[in-house]
Coordinates of C-alpha atoms in Angstrom, one line a residue:
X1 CA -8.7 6.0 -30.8
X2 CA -7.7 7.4 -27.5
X3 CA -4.1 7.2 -26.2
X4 CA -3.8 4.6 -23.5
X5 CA -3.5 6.1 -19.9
X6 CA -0.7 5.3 -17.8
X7 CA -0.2 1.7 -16.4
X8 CA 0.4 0.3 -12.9
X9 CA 0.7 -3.0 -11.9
X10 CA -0.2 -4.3 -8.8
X11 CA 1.0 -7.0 -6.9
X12 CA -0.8 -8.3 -4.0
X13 CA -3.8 -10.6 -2.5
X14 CA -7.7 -10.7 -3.4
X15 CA -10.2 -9.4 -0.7
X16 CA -13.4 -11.1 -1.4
X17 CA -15.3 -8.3 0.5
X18 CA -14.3 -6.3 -2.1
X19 CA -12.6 -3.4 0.4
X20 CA -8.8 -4.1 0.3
X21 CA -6.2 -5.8 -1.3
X22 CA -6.2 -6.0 -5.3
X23 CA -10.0 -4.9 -5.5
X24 CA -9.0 -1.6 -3.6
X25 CA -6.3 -1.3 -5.7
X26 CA -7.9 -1.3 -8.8
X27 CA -10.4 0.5 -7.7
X28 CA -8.0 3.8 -6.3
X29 CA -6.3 3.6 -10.0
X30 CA -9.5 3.7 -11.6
X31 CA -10.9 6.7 -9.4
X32 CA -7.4 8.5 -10.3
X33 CA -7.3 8.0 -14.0
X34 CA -4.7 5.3 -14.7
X35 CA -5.1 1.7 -16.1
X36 CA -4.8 -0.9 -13.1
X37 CA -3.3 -4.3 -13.9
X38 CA -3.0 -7.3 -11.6
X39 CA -0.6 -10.2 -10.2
X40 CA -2.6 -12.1 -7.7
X41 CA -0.5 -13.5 -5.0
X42 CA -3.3 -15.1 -3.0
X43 CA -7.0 -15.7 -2.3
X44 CA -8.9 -14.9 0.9
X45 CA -12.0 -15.3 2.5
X46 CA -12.8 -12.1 3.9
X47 CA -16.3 -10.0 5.5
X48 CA -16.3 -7.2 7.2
X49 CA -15.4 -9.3 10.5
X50 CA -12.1 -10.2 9.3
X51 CA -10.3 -12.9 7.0
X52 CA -11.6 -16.9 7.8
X53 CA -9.2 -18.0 5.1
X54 CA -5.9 -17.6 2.7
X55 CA -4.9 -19.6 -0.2
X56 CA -1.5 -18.7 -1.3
X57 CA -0.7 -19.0 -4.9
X58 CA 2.1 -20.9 -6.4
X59 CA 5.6 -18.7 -7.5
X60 CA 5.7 -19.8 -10.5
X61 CA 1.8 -18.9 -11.3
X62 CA 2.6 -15.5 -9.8
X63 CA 6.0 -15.2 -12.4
X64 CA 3.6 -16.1 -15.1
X65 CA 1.3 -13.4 -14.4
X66 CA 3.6 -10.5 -13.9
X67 CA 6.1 -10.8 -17.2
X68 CA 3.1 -11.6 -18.9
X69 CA 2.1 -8.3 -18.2
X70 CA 5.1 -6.4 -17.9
X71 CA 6.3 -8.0 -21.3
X72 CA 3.5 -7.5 -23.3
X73 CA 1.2 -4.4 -21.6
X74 CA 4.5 -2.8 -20.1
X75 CA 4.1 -0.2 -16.8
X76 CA 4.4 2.9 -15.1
X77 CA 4.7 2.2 -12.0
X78 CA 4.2 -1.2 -9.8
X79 CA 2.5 -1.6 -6.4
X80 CA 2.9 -4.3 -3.6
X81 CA 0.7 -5.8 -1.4
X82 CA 0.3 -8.9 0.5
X83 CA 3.0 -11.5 -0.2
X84 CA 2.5 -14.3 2.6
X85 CA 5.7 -16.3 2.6
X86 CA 9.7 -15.8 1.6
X87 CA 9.7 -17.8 -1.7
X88 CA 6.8 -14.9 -2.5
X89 CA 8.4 -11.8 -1.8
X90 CA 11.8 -13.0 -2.9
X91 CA 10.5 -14.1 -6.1
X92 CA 8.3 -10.7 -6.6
X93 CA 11.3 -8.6 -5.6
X94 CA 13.6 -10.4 -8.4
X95 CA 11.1 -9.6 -10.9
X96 CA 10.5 -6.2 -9.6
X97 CA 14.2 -5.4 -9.6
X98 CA 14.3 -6.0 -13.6
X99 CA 11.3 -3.4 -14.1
X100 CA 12.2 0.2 -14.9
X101 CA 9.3 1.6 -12.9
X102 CA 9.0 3.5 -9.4
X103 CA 7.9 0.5 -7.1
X104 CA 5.8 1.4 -3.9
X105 CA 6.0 -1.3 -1.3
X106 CA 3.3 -1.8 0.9
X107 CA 4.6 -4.1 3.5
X108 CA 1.4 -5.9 4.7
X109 CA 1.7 -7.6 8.0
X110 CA -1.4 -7.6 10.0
X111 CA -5.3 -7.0 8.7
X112 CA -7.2 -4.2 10.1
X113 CA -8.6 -6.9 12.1
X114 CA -5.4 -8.2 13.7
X115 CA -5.2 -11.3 11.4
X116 CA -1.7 -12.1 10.5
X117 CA -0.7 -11.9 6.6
X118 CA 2.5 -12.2 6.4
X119 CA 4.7 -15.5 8.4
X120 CA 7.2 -14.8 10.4
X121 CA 9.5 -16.2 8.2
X122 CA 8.8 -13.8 5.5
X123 CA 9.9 -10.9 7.3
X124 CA 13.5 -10.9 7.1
X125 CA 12.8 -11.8 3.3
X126 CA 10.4 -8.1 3.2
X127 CA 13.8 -6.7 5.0
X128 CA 16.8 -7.7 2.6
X129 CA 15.4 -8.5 -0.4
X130 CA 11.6 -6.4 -1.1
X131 CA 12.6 -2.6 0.9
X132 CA 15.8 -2.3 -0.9
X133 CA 14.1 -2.3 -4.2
X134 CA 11.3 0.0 -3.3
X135 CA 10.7 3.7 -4.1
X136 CA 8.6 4.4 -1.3
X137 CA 7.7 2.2 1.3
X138 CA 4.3 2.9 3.0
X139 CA 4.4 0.7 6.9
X140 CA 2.4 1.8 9.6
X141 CA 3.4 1.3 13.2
X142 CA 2.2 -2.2 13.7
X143 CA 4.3 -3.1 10.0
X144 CA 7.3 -1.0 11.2
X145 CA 7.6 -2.7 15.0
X146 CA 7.6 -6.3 12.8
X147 CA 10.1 -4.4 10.6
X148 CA 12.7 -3.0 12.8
X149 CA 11.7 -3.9 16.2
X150 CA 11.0 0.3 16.8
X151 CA 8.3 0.7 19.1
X152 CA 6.3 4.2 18.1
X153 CA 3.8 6.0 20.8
X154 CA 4.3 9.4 19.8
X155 CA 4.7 12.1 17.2
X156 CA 8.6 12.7 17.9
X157 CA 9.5 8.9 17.4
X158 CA 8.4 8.6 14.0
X159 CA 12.2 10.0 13.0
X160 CA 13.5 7.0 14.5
X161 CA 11.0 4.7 12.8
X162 CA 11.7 6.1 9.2
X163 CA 15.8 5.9 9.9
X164 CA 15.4 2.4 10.6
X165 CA 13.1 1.0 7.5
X166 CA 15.4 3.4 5.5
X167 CA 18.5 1.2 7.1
X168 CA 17.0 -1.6 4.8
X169 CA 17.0 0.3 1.6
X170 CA 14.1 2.4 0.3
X171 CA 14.7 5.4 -1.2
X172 CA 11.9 6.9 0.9
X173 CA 9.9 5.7 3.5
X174 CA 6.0 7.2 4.6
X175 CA 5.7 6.0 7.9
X176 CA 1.8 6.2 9.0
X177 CA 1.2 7.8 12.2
X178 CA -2.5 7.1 11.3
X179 CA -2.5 4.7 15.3
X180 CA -1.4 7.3 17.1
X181 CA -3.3 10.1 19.0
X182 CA -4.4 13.4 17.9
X183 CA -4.8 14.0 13.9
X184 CA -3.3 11.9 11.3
X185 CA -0.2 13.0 11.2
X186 CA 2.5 10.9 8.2
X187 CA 6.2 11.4 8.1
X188 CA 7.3 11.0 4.4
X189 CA 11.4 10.7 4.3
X190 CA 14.1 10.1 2.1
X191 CA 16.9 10.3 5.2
X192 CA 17.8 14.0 4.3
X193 CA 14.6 15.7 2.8
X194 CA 11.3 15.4 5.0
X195 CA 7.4 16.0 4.4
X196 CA 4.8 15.5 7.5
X197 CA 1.8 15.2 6.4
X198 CA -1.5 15.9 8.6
X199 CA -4.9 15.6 8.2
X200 CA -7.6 15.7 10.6
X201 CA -8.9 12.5 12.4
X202 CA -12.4 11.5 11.0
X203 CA -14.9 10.1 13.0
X204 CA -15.2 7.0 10.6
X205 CA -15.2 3.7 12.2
X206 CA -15.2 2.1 8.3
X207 CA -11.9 2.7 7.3
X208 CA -11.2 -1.7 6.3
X209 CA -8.2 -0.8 2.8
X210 CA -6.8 2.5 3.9
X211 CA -3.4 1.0 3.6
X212 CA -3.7 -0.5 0.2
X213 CA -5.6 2.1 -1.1
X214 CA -2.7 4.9 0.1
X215 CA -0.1 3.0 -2.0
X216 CA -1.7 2.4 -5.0
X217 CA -2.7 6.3 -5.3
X218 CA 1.2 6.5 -5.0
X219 CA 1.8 4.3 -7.3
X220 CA -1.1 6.0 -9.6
X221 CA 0.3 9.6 -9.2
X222 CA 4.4 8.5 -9.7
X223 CA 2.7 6.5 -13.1
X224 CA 1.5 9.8 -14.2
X225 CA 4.7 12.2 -13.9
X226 CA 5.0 12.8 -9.9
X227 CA 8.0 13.1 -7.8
X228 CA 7.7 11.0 -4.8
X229 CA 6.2 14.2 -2.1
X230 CA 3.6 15.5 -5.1
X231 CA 2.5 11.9 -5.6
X232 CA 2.5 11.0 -1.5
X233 CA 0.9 14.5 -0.8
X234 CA -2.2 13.6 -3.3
X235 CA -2.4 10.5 -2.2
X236 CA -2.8 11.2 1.2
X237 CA -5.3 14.1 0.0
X238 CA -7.7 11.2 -2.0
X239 CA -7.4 8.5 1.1
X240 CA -8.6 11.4 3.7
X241 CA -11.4 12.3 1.5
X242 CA -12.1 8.1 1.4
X243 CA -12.0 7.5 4.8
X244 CA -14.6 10.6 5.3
X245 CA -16.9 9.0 2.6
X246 CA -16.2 5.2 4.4
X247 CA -19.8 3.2 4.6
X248 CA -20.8 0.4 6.5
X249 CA -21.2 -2.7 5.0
X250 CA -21.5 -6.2 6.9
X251 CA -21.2 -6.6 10.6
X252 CA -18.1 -5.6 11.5
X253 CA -15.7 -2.6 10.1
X254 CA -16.6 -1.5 6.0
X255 CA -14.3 -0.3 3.8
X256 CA -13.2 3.3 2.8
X257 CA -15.3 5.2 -0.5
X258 CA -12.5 4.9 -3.6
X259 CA -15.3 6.4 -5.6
X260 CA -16.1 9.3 -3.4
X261 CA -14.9 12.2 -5.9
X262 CA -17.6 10.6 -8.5
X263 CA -20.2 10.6 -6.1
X264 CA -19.5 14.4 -4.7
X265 CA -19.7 12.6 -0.9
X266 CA -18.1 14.9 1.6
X267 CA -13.9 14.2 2.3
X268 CA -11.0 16.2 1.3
X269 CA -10.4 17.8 -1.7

């Protein structure tokens, strides 16, 4: 009987086009050698053109999930995801706070298609109650604006960007520079020690679950024994090599390759 691999829970909404969200997230921990588990917070309808629907799941069947998996399975590390209102991400941030595991806080605003995901309400909710408890929050510039109201158009800002989601409690913060200009360029913080990260910008139109698939190889690598910049510094490594190895599926934008290393498709790595 083999020893079980490490566990990571994640926390977070279903993409039914299979690209982002939990499927993503289960997929990146399986490509990356850990045992995904997951809380689902909501249900979409959601292509390649973008979401046409969101079902939101009660708290208490969202409680229910979680300690029956923490209680029972036990994990390494925990990941969130989309969490739509404030009874949501106050709810998943008291049960977070009572885990002994590094928690990587993905704080989902805005599909890569420009559909809202998070109400406005929620945000101040993401602000006092979900950042402080985070080991590493992952926003990009459109999640960081919502955030802190810090506007980012070039490389030199992204200091001011990470010093204010830091204000609200993470002990690190990776802002993505991914919508800026130039390559991708990621500033990974903790207010004293600091990491930019750069990769080249691909020419890869289908890049739909970049976000969620970046924090759940976080998550994956902290699960297995990482410090925060060896697990952020994979991570970034395996998402690069997905977005290279991103196909086109549907219409509109496709999703990014999670299983790229098992196919030997081109990316980084």
């Amino acid at each position: 009987m083999s020893a079980a691999p490490p566990r990571v829970l994640t926390v977070a909404g279903s993409d039914s086009g299979g690209g982002a969200g939990i499927q993503a997230d289960l997929k990146t921990m399986l490509a990356l050698g850990v045992h995904g588990m997951s809380v689902l917070t909501a249900v979409t309808a959601q292509n390649s053109l973008g979401v046409q629907g969101a079902w939101e799941l009660p708290v208490e069947a969202v409680r229910a999930q979680y300690r029956s998996v923490v209680d029972d399975i036990g994990v390494q590390a925990v990941k969130t995801g989309m969490l739509s209102s404030p009874e949501l991400v106050e709810t998943v941030a008291e049960l977070i706070s009572g885990t002994d595991a590094p928690v990587v806080v993905d704080p989902v605003g805005v599909s890569k298609h420009g559909d809202p995901l998070l109400a406005a309400s929620a945000v101040e909710s993401v602000r006092t109650k979900l950042l402080p408890v985070a080991t590493v929050a992952t926003p990009n510039l459109d999640e960081v604006a919502q955030l802190t109201g810090v506007q980012v158009t070039s490389e030199d800002q992204l200091r001011d960007a990470a010093a204010a989601v830091l204000a609200y409690g993470p002990a690190w913060v990776l802002i993505k520079g991914g919508h800026l200009s130039g390559e991708a360029v990621d500033l990974l913080t903790d207010g004293s020690e600091e990491h930019w990260l750069r990769a080249p910008r691909l020419d890869n139109r289908h890049t739909h679950g970049t976000g969620c698939t970046l924090a759940s190889a976080i998550a994956s690598r902290l699960a297995k024994g990482d410090c925060v910049p060896e697990a952020v510094t994979a991570a970034k490594e395996y998402v690069t090599g997905a977005i290279a190895a991103g196909f086109a599926l549907g219409a509109g934008i496709g999703p990014v390759d999670h299983g790229w290393r098992f196919r030997g498709t081109h990316g980084a790595g």
